[in-house]
Short mmCIF file of C-alpha atoms and ligand atoms in Angstrom, two decimals:
data_model
loop_
_atom_site.label_atom_id
_atom_site.label_comp_id
_atom_site.label_asym_id
_atom_site.label_seq_id
_atom_site.Cartn_x
_atom_site.Cartn_y
_atom_site.Cartn_z
CA MET S 167 29.65 -0.52 24.91
CA SER S 168 31.38 1.67 22.21
CA GLY S 169 33.94 1.02 19.63
CA ILE S 170 34.78 -2.30 18.47
CA LEU S 171 35.45 -3.75 22.02
CA ALA S 172 33.02 -6.44 22.79
CA ILE S 173 34.27 -9.86 22.49
CA MET S 174 32.44 -13.13 21.78
CA ASN S 175 34.22 -16.36 22.18
CA GLY S 176 37.47 -14.58 21.71
CA ARG S 177 36.16 -12.57 18.78
CA ASP S 178 35.18 -8.82 18.16
CA PHE S 179 31.87 -7.65 17.26
CA ASP S 180 30.13 -4.00 17.66
CA ILE S 181 26.26 -3.88 17.98
CA THR S 182 23.93 -1.41 19.74
CA ASP S 183 22.35 -3.55 22.64
CA PRO S 184 23.08 -7.05 23.24
CA SER S 185 19.92 -7.33 25.50
CA LEU S 186 17.67 -7.18 22.35
CA ALA S 187 18.73 -10.56 21.39
CA ASP S 188 15.57 -12.59 22.46
CA GLN S 189 13.34 -9.99 20.56
CA GLY S 190 15.52 -10.52 17.24
CA LEU S 191 15.29 -14.14 17.41
CA ARG S 192 11.61 -13.98 17.42
CA ARG S 193 11.76 -11.88 14.44
CA ILE S 194 14.08 -14.05 12.73
CA ASP S 195 12.03 -16.91 13.29
CA TRP S 196 8.84 -15.11 12.05
CA ALA S 197 10.83 -14.40 8.90
CA LEU S 198 11.95 -18.06 8.54
CA SER S 199 8.29 -19.23 8.53
CA GLU S 200 8.10 -17.25 5.11
CA MET S 201 11.34 -18.62 3.82
CA PRO S 202 10.51 -22.20 2.70
CA VAL S 203 13.41 -22.45 0.08
CA LEU S 204 15.95 -21.31 2.50
CA ARG S 205 14.47 -23.86 4.97
CA SER S 206 15.03 -26.67 2.66
CA LEU S 207 18.57 -25.29 1.78
CA MET S 208 19.25 -25.34 5.53
CA GLU S 209 18.67 -29.01 5.69
CA ARG S 210 20.75 -29.74 2.82
CA PHE S 211 23.60 -27.63 3.92
CA THR S 212 23.35 -29.25 7.46
CA LYS S 213 23.87 -32.80 5.70
CA GLU S 214 26.36 -31.87 2.91
CA LYS S 215 28.33 -29.19 4.76
CA PRO S 216 29.42 -27.60 1.34
CA LEU S 217 31.15 -24.79 3.09
CA ASP S 218 33.04 -26.66 5.87
CA GLY S 219 35.42 -24.21 7.70
CA VAL S 220 35.30 -21.42 4.66
CA ARG S 221 35.83 -18.09 6.00
CA VAL S 222 32.96 -15.73 4.61
CA SER S 223 32.42 -12.12 5.23
CA GLY S 224 28.95 -10.55 4.42
CA CYS S 225 28.29 -6.92 3.81
CA LEU S 226 24.51 -7.00 3.69
CA HIS S 227 21.45 -5.23 5.17
CA ILE S 228 21.25 -6.73 8.85
CA THR S 229 17.76 -7.64 8.65
CA SER S 230 15.81 -10.63 9.83
CA GLU S 231 16.00 -12.40 6.19
CA THR S 232 19.92 -11.84 6.38
CA ALA S 233 19.98 -13.61 9.60
CA ASN S 234 18.25 -16.62 7.97
CA LEU S 235 20.90 -16.46 5.09
CA ALA S 236 23.51 -16.57 7.76
CA ARG S 237 21.96 -19.54 9.51
CA VAL S 238 21.97 -21.63 6.06
CA LEU S 239 25.75 -20.79 5.54
CA ILE S 240 26.58 -21.67 9.07
CA ALA S 241 24.60 -24.88 8.77
CA GLY S 242 26.77 -25.58 5.69
CA GLY S 243 29.84 -25.18 7.76
CA ALA S 244 30.83 -21.60 7.27
CA ASP S 245 32.89 -19.48 9.64
CA MET S 246 30.89 -16.23 9.14
CA VAL S 247 31.10 -12.55 10.13
CA LEU S 248 28.68 -9.78 8.99
CA CYS S 249 28.87 -6.02 8.65
CA ALA S 250 25.87 -3.73 7.54
CA SER S 251 25.80 -2.52 3.76
CA ASN S 252 23.84 0.73 4.88
CA PRO S 253 24.22 2.71 8.16
CA LEU S 254 20.51 3.07 8.25
CA SER S 255 19.12 -0.33 7.67
CA THR S 256 20.40 -2.48 10.58
CA GLN S 257 17.69 -3.88 12.71
CA ASP S 258 19.43 -3.69 16.27
CA ASP S 259 17.71 -6.67 17.75
CA VAL S 260 18.58 -8.96 14.56
CA ALA S 261 22.14 -7.90 15.07
CA ALA S 262 21.93 -8.86 18.95
CA ALA S 263 20.37 -12.18 18.14
CA LEU S 264 22.92 -13.03 15.43
CA VAL S 265 25.61 -12.47 17.80
CA GLU S 266 23.90 -14.35 20.63
CA HIS S 267 21.86 -17.06 19.36
CA VAL S 268 23.31 -17.58 15.75
CA GLY S 269 26.96 -17.15 16.65
CA VAL S 270 28.01 -14.72 13.84
CA PRO S 271 30.15 -11.65 15.06
CA VAL S 272 28.29 -8.81 13.77
CA PHE S 273 29.70 -5.00 13.09
CA ALA S 274 26.50 -2.94 12.68
CA ARG S 275 24.61 -0.27 14.68
CA ARG S 276 21.53 1.41 13.12
CA GLY S 277 22.60 5.17 12.49
CA GLU S 278 26.08 4.61 12.68
CA SER S 279 28.22 7.34 11.06
CA THR S 280 30.02 6.92 7.79
CA GLU S 281 33.27 6.65 9.55
CA VAL S 282 31.93 3.83 11.75
CA TYR S 283 30.33 2.18 8.83
CA TYR S 284 33.60 1.91 7.01
CA ARG S 285 35.37 0.73 10.17
CA HIS S 286 32.96 -1.84 10.27
CA VAL S 287 33.78 -3.02 6.80
CA VAL S 288 37.27 -3.13 7.77
CA ALA S 289 36.49 -5.08 10.72
CA ALA S 290 34.60 -7.76 8.56
CA LEU S 291 37.62 -7.97 6.22
CA ASP S 292 40.01 -8.63 9.44
CA HIS S 293 38.17 -11.99 9.34
CA LYS S 294 40.19 -12.82 6.31
CA PRO S 295 37.41 -14.18 4.18
CA GLN S 296 37.73 -16.58 1.40
CA ILE S 297 34.36 -15.61 0.22
CA THR S 298 32.84 -12.08 0.33
CA LEU S 299 28.88 -11.40 -0.03
CA ASP S 300 28.14 -7.92 -0.96
CA ASP S 301 25.32 -5.73 -1.43
CA GLY S 302 26.72 -2.75 -3.15
CA ALA S 303 30.49 -3.82 -3.61
CA ASP S 304 31.71 -2.10 -0.58
CA LEU S 305 33.87 -5.27 0.48
CA VAL S 306 35.12 -5.79 -2.89
CA SER S 307 36.00 -2.02 -3.25
CA GLU S 308 37.96 -2.06 0.06
CA VAL S 309 39.74 -5.13 -0.70
CA HIS S 310 40.88 -3.66 -3.92
CA LYS S 311 41.78 -0.35 -2.60
CA ASN S 312 43.46 -0.98 0.79
CA ARG S 313 43.50 -4.65 1.63
CA ARG S 314 45.16 -6.15 -1.68
CA GLU S 315 46.82 -8.80 0.50
CA LEU S 316 43.60 -10.61 0.92
CA LEU S 317 43.49 -11.31 -2.82
CA ASP S 318 45.65 -13.98 -2.54
CA THR S 319 43.15 -16.13 -0.51
CA ILE S 320 39.85 -15.15 -1.72
CA MET S 321 37.97 -17.75 -3.79
CA GLY S 322 35.35 -15.49 -5.09
CA GLY S 323 32.23 -13.22 -4.07
CA THR S 324 28.65 -12.61 -4.65
CA GLU S 325 26.76 -9.26 -5.25
CA GLU S 326 23.28 -8.80 -4.43
CA THR S 327 22.18 -5.57 -6.27
CA THR S 328 22.19 -3.65 -9.63
CA THR S 329 24.37 -0.82 -8.37
CA GLY S 330 26.93 -3.32 -7.11
CA VAL S 331 27.08 -5.17 -10.34
CA VAL S 332 27.30 -1.97 -12.21
CA ARG S 333 30.61 -1.16 -10.02
CA LEU S 334 31.86 -4.69 -10.54
CA ARG S 335 31.47 -4.56 -14.20
CA ALA S 336 33.40 -1.28 -14.35
CA MET S 337 36.24 -2.90 -12.47
CA ALA S 338 36.06 -5.94 -14.86
CA ARG S 339 36.12 -3.71 -17.86
CA GLU S 340 39.27 -2.03 -16.62
CA GLY S 341 40.85 -5.47 -15.82
CA ALA S 342 40.96 -4.36 -12.16
CA LEU S 343 38.67 -7.16 -10.57
CA GLY S 344 41.18 -9.38 -8.61
CA TYR S 345 38.66 -12.43 -8.08
CA PRO S 346 35.64 -13.89 -9.63
CA VAL S 347 32.17 -12.50 -8.51
CA ILE S 348 28.68 -13.93 -9.17
CA ALA S 349 26.11 -11.15 -10.02
CA VAL S 350 23.28 -12.51 -7.84
CA ASN S 351 21.12 -9.47 -8.85
CA ASP S 352 20.92 -10.70 -12.26
CA ALA S 353 19.20 -14.03 -11.51
CA ASN S 354 15.62 -14.20 -12.99
CA THR S 355 14.58 -15.38 -9.51
CA LYS S 356 16.19 -12.29 -8.09
CA HIS S 357 15.72 -9.10 -9.90
CA LEU S 358 12.30 -10.09 -11.40
CA PHE S 359 10.74 -10.60 -7.93
CA ASP S 360 13.06 -9.08 -5.19
CA ASN S 361 13.54 -5.68 -7.43
CA ARG S 362 10.14 -5.51 -8.57
CA TYR S 363 7.69 -7.03 -6.07
CA GLY S 364 10.10 -6.48 -3.06
CA THR S 365 10.97 -2.98 -3.72
CA GLY S 366 7.41 -2.39 -4.98
CA GLN S 367 5.91 -3.24 -1.75
CA SER S 368 8.30 -2.29 0.82
CA ALA S 369 9.05 1.21 -0.68
CA ILE S 370 5.30 1.98 -0.44
CA ASP S 371 5.49 0.48 3.07
CA GLY S 372 8.32 3.24 3.91
CA PHE S 373 6.30 6.08 2.53
CA LEU S 374 3.21 4.97 4.51
CA ARG S 375 5.13 4.43 7.86
CA ALA S 376 7.11 7.56 7.34
CA THR S 377 4.20 9.89 6.76
CA ASN S 378 0.77 8.09 7.18
CA PHE S 379 -0.45 10.04 4.08
CA LEU S 380 -3.05 8.96 1.84
CA ILE S 381 -1.72 7.86 -1.62
CA ALA S 382 -5.26 7.82 -3.41
CA GLY S 383 -5.67 10.55 -5.81
CA ARG S 384 -2.26 11.97 -5.37
CA VAL S 385 0.13 12.43 -8.13
CA PHE S 386 3.16 9.88 -7.50
CA THR S 387 6.36 10.27 -9.63
CA VAL S 388 8.78 7.67 -9.91
CA ALA S 389 12.24 8.60 -11.61
CA GLY S 390 13.54 5.27 -13.39
CA TYR S 391 11.52 2.66 -14.69
CA GLY S 392 13.71 -0.27 -14.01
CA TRP S 393 12.77 -3.43 -12.25
CA CYS S 394 12.38 -1.46 -9.04
CA GLY S 395 10.72 1.52 -10.42
CA LYS S 396 8.24 -0.70 -12.28
CA GLY S 397 7.30 -2.23 -9.05
CA ILE S 398 6.87 0.89 -7.07
CA ALA S 399 4.61 2.45 -10.04
CA MET S 400 2.48 -0.79 -10.20
CA ARG S 401 1.96 -0.58 -6.28
CA ALA S 402 1.14 2.98 -5.93
CA HIS S 403 -1.11 2.80 -8.95
CA GLY S 404 -2.82 -0.01 -7.07
CA LEU S 405 -3.34 2.29 -4.29
CA GLY S 406 -4.96 4.84 -6.31
CA ALA S 407 -2.25 7.33 -7.25
CA ASN S 408 -1.90 9.01 -10.60
CA ILE S 409 1.57 7.85 -11.77
CA ILE S 410 4.21 9.75 -13.63
CA ILE S 411 7.21 8.14 -14.83
CA THR S 412 10.67 10.02 -15.81
CA GLU S 413 13.40 7.93 -17.78
CA VAL S 414 16.45 8.66 -19.67
CA GLU S 415 16.27 5.34 -21.84
CA PRO S 416 13.82 5.44 -24.63
CA PHE S 417 12.62 1.75 -24.52
CA LYS S 418 11.65 2.07 -20.59
CA ALA S 419 9.92 5.36 -21.31
CA LEU S 420 8.03 3.78 -24.13
CA GLU S 421 7.24 0.78 -21.83
CA ALA S 422 6.10 3.19 -19.31
CA ALA S 423 3.84 4.90 -21.67
CA MET S 424 2.22 1.54 -23.01
CA ASP S 425 1.66 0.48 -19.28
CA GLY S 426 -0.67 3.49 -19.15
CA PHE S 427 1.45 5.95 -17.31
CA ARG S 428 2.38 9.56 -18.22
CA VAL S 429 5.98 10.03 -18.94
CA MET S 430 7.75 13.54 -19.13
CA PRO S 431 10.93 15.07 -17.90
CA LEU S 432 11.37 15.18 -14.03
CA ALA S 433 11.76 19.05 -14.32
CA GLU S 434 7.84 19.03 -15.48
CA ALA S 435 6.61 16.32 -13.26
CA VAL S 436 7.99 17.91 -9.86
CA ARG S 437 5.37 20.92 -10.65
CA LEU S 438 2.65 18.31 -10.47
CA SER S 439 3.72 15.81 -7.84
CA ASP S 440 2.80 14.95 -4.44
CA PHE S 441 5.41 12.31 -4.09
CA VAL S 442 8.62 11.62 -5.97
CA VAL S 443 10.83 8.71 -5.48
CA ALA S 444 14.19 8.19 -7.28
CA VAL S 445 15.25 4.59 -7.88
CA THR S 446 17.68 4.87 -10.71
CA GLY S 447 21.29 3.90 -9.21
CA ASP S 448 22.21 7.28 -10.84
CA LYS S 449 23.45 10.48 -9.08
CA HIS S 450 21.76 13.87 -8.54
CA VAL S 451 18.50 12.50 -10.24
CA ILE S 452 16.61 15.04 -7.92
CA ASP S 453 18.66 18.38 -7.94
CA ARG S 454 18.48 22.01 -7.43
CA HIS S 455 16.25 23.02 -10.54
CA HIS S 456 13.83 20.41 -9.22
CA PHE S 457 13.63 21.79 -5.97
CA GLU S 458 13.25 25.25 -7.31
CA ALA S 459 10.20 24.10 -9.25
CA MET S 460 8.87 21.59 -6.68
CA LYS S 461 5.07 21.72 -5.64
CA ASP S 462 4.40 23.04 -1.83
CA GLY S 463 4.54 20.07 0.55
CA CYS S 464 6.17 17.38 -1.91
CA VAL S 465 7.36 14.30 -0.11
CA ILE S 466 10.60 12.98 -1.93
CA ALA S 467 12.51 9.78 -1.26
CA ASN S 468 15.10 7.50 -2.51
CA SER S 469 14.80 3.85 -2.97
CA GLY S 470 18.15 3.35 -5.06
CA HIS S 471 21.38 1.76 -3.20
CA PHE S 472 23.41 4.69 -2.57
CA ASP S 473 22.13 8.02 -0.98
CA VAL S 474 23.23 10.23 -3.91
CA GLU S 475 19.91 10.07 -6.02
CA ILE S 476 18.69 13.24 -4.27
CA ASN S 477 21.02 16.23 -3.76
CA VAL S 478 20.51 16.57 -0.13
CA PRO S 479 23.38 18.79 0.40
CA VAL S 480 21.95 21.38 -2.08
CA LEU S 481 18.57 21.16 -0.48
CA ARG S 482 20.00 22.02 3.02
CA GLU S 483 21.95 24.69 1.38
CA MET S 484 18.51 26.13 -0.09
CA ALA S 485 16.59 25.82 3.11
CA VAL S 486 15.81 28.72 5.34
CA SER S 487 14.82 26.22 8.09
CA THR S 488 14.50 22.41 8.89
CA HIS S 489 12.25 20.52 11.22
CA ARG S 490 11.54 17.01 11.95
CA PRO S 491 7.78 16.51 12.34
CA ARG S 492 8.00 12.80 12.31
CA PRO S 493 10.98 10.06 12.89
CA SER S 494 11.69 9.53 9.28
CA VAL S 495 10.69 13.08 7.83
CA GLU S 496 12.67 16.19 7.53
CA GLU S 497 10.84 18.95 6.48
CA PHE S 498 12.77 21.86 4.63
CA ARG S 499 11.20 25.28 4.27
CA LEU S 500 12.50 27.46 1.18
CA SER S 501 12.57 31.15 1.27
CA ASP S 502 9.35 31.34 -0.87
CA GLY S 503 7.59 29.35 1.95
CA ARG S 504 7.40 26.18 -0.07
CA ARG S 505 7.92 22.81 1.97
CA ILE S 506 9.83 19.91 0.83
CA ARG S 507 9.63 16.84 2.97
CA LEU S 508 12.65 14.43 2.57
CA LEU S 509 12.29 10.71 3.94
CA ALA S 510 14.81 8.68 5.74
CA GLU S 511 17.52 11.07 5.04
CA GLY S 512 17.56 10.24 1.36
CA ARG S 513 18.80 6.69 2.08
CA LEU S 514 16.76 3.64 0.85
CA VAL S 515 13.27 4.53 2.04
CA ASN S 516 12.20 0.79 2.19
CA LEU S 517 14.97 -0.12 4.61
CA ALA S 518 15.47 3.02 6.58
CA ALA S 519 11.73 3.89 7.14
CA ALA S 520 10.28 0.34 7.00
CA GLU S 521 11.62 -3.25 7.15
CA GLY S 522 12.92 -4.08 3.66
CA HIS S 523 11.52 -6.44 1.51
CA PRO S 524 9.15 -9.08 2.82
CA ALA S 525 10.88 -12.34 3.47
CA ALA S 526 8.88 -14.40 1.07
CA VAL S 527 10.60 -12.54 -1.61
CA MET S 528 14.19 -12.61 0.07
CA ASP S 529 13.79 -16.17 0.21
CA MET S 530 14.60 -16.52 -3.49
CA SER S 531 17.20 -13.84 -3.45
CA PHE S 532 19.22 -15.41 -0.56
CA ALA S 533 18.66 -18.96 -1.93
CA ASN S 534 20.58 -17.75 -4.87
CA GLN S 535 23.22 -16.37 -2.51
CA ALA S 536 23.48 -19.53 -0.53
CA LEU S 537 23.83 -21.78 -3.63
CA CYS S 538 26.05 -19.47 -5.25
CA VAL S 539 28.36 -19.33 -2.15
CA ALA S 540 28.46 -23.17 -2.18
CA HIS S 541 29.42 -22.78 -6.14
CA ILE S 542 32.28 -20.68 -5.45
CA ALA S 543 33.51 -22.99 -2.54
CA SER S 544 33.49 -25.85 -5.16
CA HIS S 545 34.19 -24.21 -8.55
CA HIS S 546 36.80 -21.42 -7.54
CA ALA S 547 39.59 -22.71 -9.48
CA GLU S 548 37.69 -22.78 -12.83
CA LEU S 549 36.24 -19.36 -12.30
CA GLU S 550 38.00 -16.35 -14.12
CA LYS S 551 38.40 -13.10 -12.37
CA THR S 552 35.51 -11.23 -13.68
CA VAL S 553 31.72 -10.83 -13.21
CA HIS S 554 29.67 -14.24 -13.69
CA PRO S 555 26.05 -14.85 -14.31
CA VAL S 556 24.31 -17.04 -11.70
CA PRO S 557 24.50 -20.51 -13.25
CA GLY S 558 21.26 -21.29 -15.05
CA GLU S 559 20.73 -24.53 -13.09
CA ILE S 560 20.89 -22.69 -9.86
CA ASP S 561 18.37 -20.10 -11.05
CA GLU S 562 15.96 -22.59 -12.36
CA GLU S 563 16.22 -24.70 -8.97
CA VAL S 564 15.28 -21.78 -7.07
CA ALA S 565 12.29 -21.15 -9.17
CA ARG S 566 11.10 -24.81 -8.94
CA LEU S 567 11.88 -25.11 -5.27
CA LYS S 568 9.72 -21.87 -4.64
CA LEU S 569 6.85 -23.05 -6.88
CA ALA S 570 6.86 -26.40 -5.13
CA ALA S 571 6.71 -24.41 -1.80
CA MET S 572 3.74 -22.46 -3.10
CA GLY S 573 2.12 -25.79 -4.11
CA ILE S 574 2.13 -24.73 -7.74
CA GLU S 575 2.55 -27.42 -10.42
CA ILE S 576 3.36 -26.52 -14.20
CA ASP S 577 3.26 -28.45 -17.27
CA THR S 578 6.15 -30.28 -18.91
CA LEU S 579 7.06 -30.62 -22.84
CA THR S 580 6.25 -33.56 -24.44
CA PRO S 581 8.75 -35.32 -26.46
CA GLU S 582 7.08 -34.06 -29.69
CA GLN S 583 7.12 -30.51 -28.26
CA GLU S 584 10.79 -30.79 -27.35
CA THR S 585 11.62 -31.85 -30.98
CA TYR S 586 9.51 -29.21 -32.35
CA LEU S 587 11.04 -26.40 -30.48
CA ALA S 588 14.65 -27.66 -31.34
CA SER S 589 13.83 -27.99 -35.00
CA TRP S 590 13.73 -25.29 -37.75
CA ARG S 591 12.23 -27.69 -40.48
CA GLU S 592 8.58 -27.75 -39.53
CA GLY S 593 6.44 -24.59 -40.67
CA THR S 594 2.87 -24.37 -41.09
N1 NAD R 1060 15.26 -0.55 -2.27
C1 NAD R 1060 15.97 -1.59 -2.56
O1 NAD R 1060 15.64 -2.43 -1.56
C2 NAD R 1060 16.55 -2.17 -3.81
C3 NAD R 1060 16.40 -3.49 -4.13
C4 NAD R 1060 16.85 -3.82 -5.29
C5 NAD R 1060 17.70 -2.77 -6.13
N2 NAD R 1060 18.08 -1.66 -5.48
C6 NAD R 1060 18.73 -0.38 -6.06
O2 NAD R 1060 17.87 0.40 -6.90
C7 NAD R 1060 18.56 0.91 -8.19
C8 NAD R 1060 17.67 0.50 -9.34
O3 NAD R 1060 17.75 -0.86 -9.54
P1 NAD R 1060 17.03 -1.51 -10.61
O4 NAD R 1060 17.23 -3.07 -10.41
O5 NAD R 1060 15.60 -1.03 -10.93
O6 NAD R 1060 17.87 -1.01 -11.79
P2 NAD R 1060 17.51 -0.85 -13.57
O7 NAD R 1060 19.00 -0.85 -14.17
O8 NAD R 1060 16.70 -2.05 -13.65
O9 NAD R 1060 16.71 0.41 -13.59
C9 NAD R 1060 17.37 1.80 -13.39
C10 NAD R 1060 16.54 2.75 -14.57
O10 NAD R 1060 16.92 3.93 -13.96
C11 NAD R 1060 16.91 4.76 -15.18
N3 NAD R 1060 17.53 5.94 -15.02
C12 NAD R 1060 19.24 6.17 -14.96
N4 NAD R 1060 19.18 7.39 -14.80
C13 NAD R 1060 18.15 8.26 -14.77
C14 NAD R 1060 17.66 9.56 -14.64
N5 NAD R 1060 18.71 10.43 -14.31
N6 NAD R 1060 16.48 9.71 -14.61
C15 NAD R 1060 15.44 8.84 -14.83
N7 NAD R 1060 15.81 7.54 -15.01
C16 NAD R 1060 17.21 7.15 -14.89
C17 NAD R 1060 17.57 3.89 -16.30
O11 NAD R 1060 17.38 4.18 -17.64
C18 NAD R 1060 16.98 2.48 -15.69
O12 NAD R 1060 15.70 2.17 -16.58
C19 NAD R 1060 19.81 0.50 -7.98
O13 NAD R 1060 20.60 1.32 -7.24
C20 NAD R 1060 19.67 -0.90 -7.13
O14 NAD R 1060 20.98 -1.22 -6.70
C21 NAD R 1060 17.26 -1.19 -4.54
#
């Protein structure tokens, strides 16, 4: 099968191998067993149908966790299609199961070219969505650049990741955003857990699966001490690495120093490092002068959203030869004999070389997504065309549902404490 030719119930889809559907379904069910909050929302959405007949297009990593979000939205009555939000993160068996067993047309093939990637984004928009779900703002961006006629019928959208929210805020600042978008990334129950513990664990998983190298006793540099960087540093430290942090923001640099890590410019860190990961959302963080100074054998990877953090074209230019010792490793030999090992082509290492975040953490991110999609369906008329925070009651509800699922109870304020905390009159 090639091109967007395959048809399901009269609708197009484009996936790698439909025969993988049963394997994909087993994997989706396995993930669901770790997603109690989504399971409870699935029951609620089945009864209440908050999305009855609403057309939804999602541009998300096609993973088993995303498949469970799709199940919840469909249980709520949505008419949904999906495309990938990264050419290397698609799980082809999950894509097949979504088509065959969940009834969602999917446009995603692992390893697709950039051209096919954007063709798939266009195909997802041909669904004429009323609500868009983005991870990196590619749907929003394509609608505003090339499909402006859709602006008349889109009620709103959601955005999953930091980089997408940065892009959307830039659009809103210029008055260019044509519909309201909820920044799911900014919910406490998203970035404090998904970005930190999810990326922390899964990026290390990517390093290990790609290289099977020992991390203990090695020098491991993390560029960017935001939520993701903190998670990766914490987990690499736990495995016995000697951590260096590089930053451009003084508060974050100070925080890293007081968390017990060495902080220095990247140009110095690369001379010492066995591993360097960029996770900043910024461009060309690892560049020519870093490659020129890098220690022989250094393993480099990106865990930020776009594949621009490492200047791979320059590395390619500098190399006298390259080879692929393992599927997710490309080794570049420089003219002085030094080797630099790039993981997963400089794309998100946790999704391209491993399986992305564990389901238990995506349970919270995607519960926010599901509740925000329902919120848009019922409140879109009141929402201004700008970037909105996740409503506080949704964020808190997700935290409470997760705590309940984990069997954790917490204290509640007494009336006396409520009065005390709300007043300024009482002192010592
Ligand atoms: N891999 C994943 O699965 C995953 C998950 C969530 C978010 N992300 C992506 O990871 C990136 C970071 O997300 P975050 O939530 O940690 O963002 P954040 O804003 O919390 O942190 C980014 C940090 O990078 C620093 N920074 C920027 N430019 C830098 C440079 N040149 N050198 C060193 N530090 C620099 C900033 O000062 C900031 O502290 C984004 O692209 C986001 O979309 C990836």
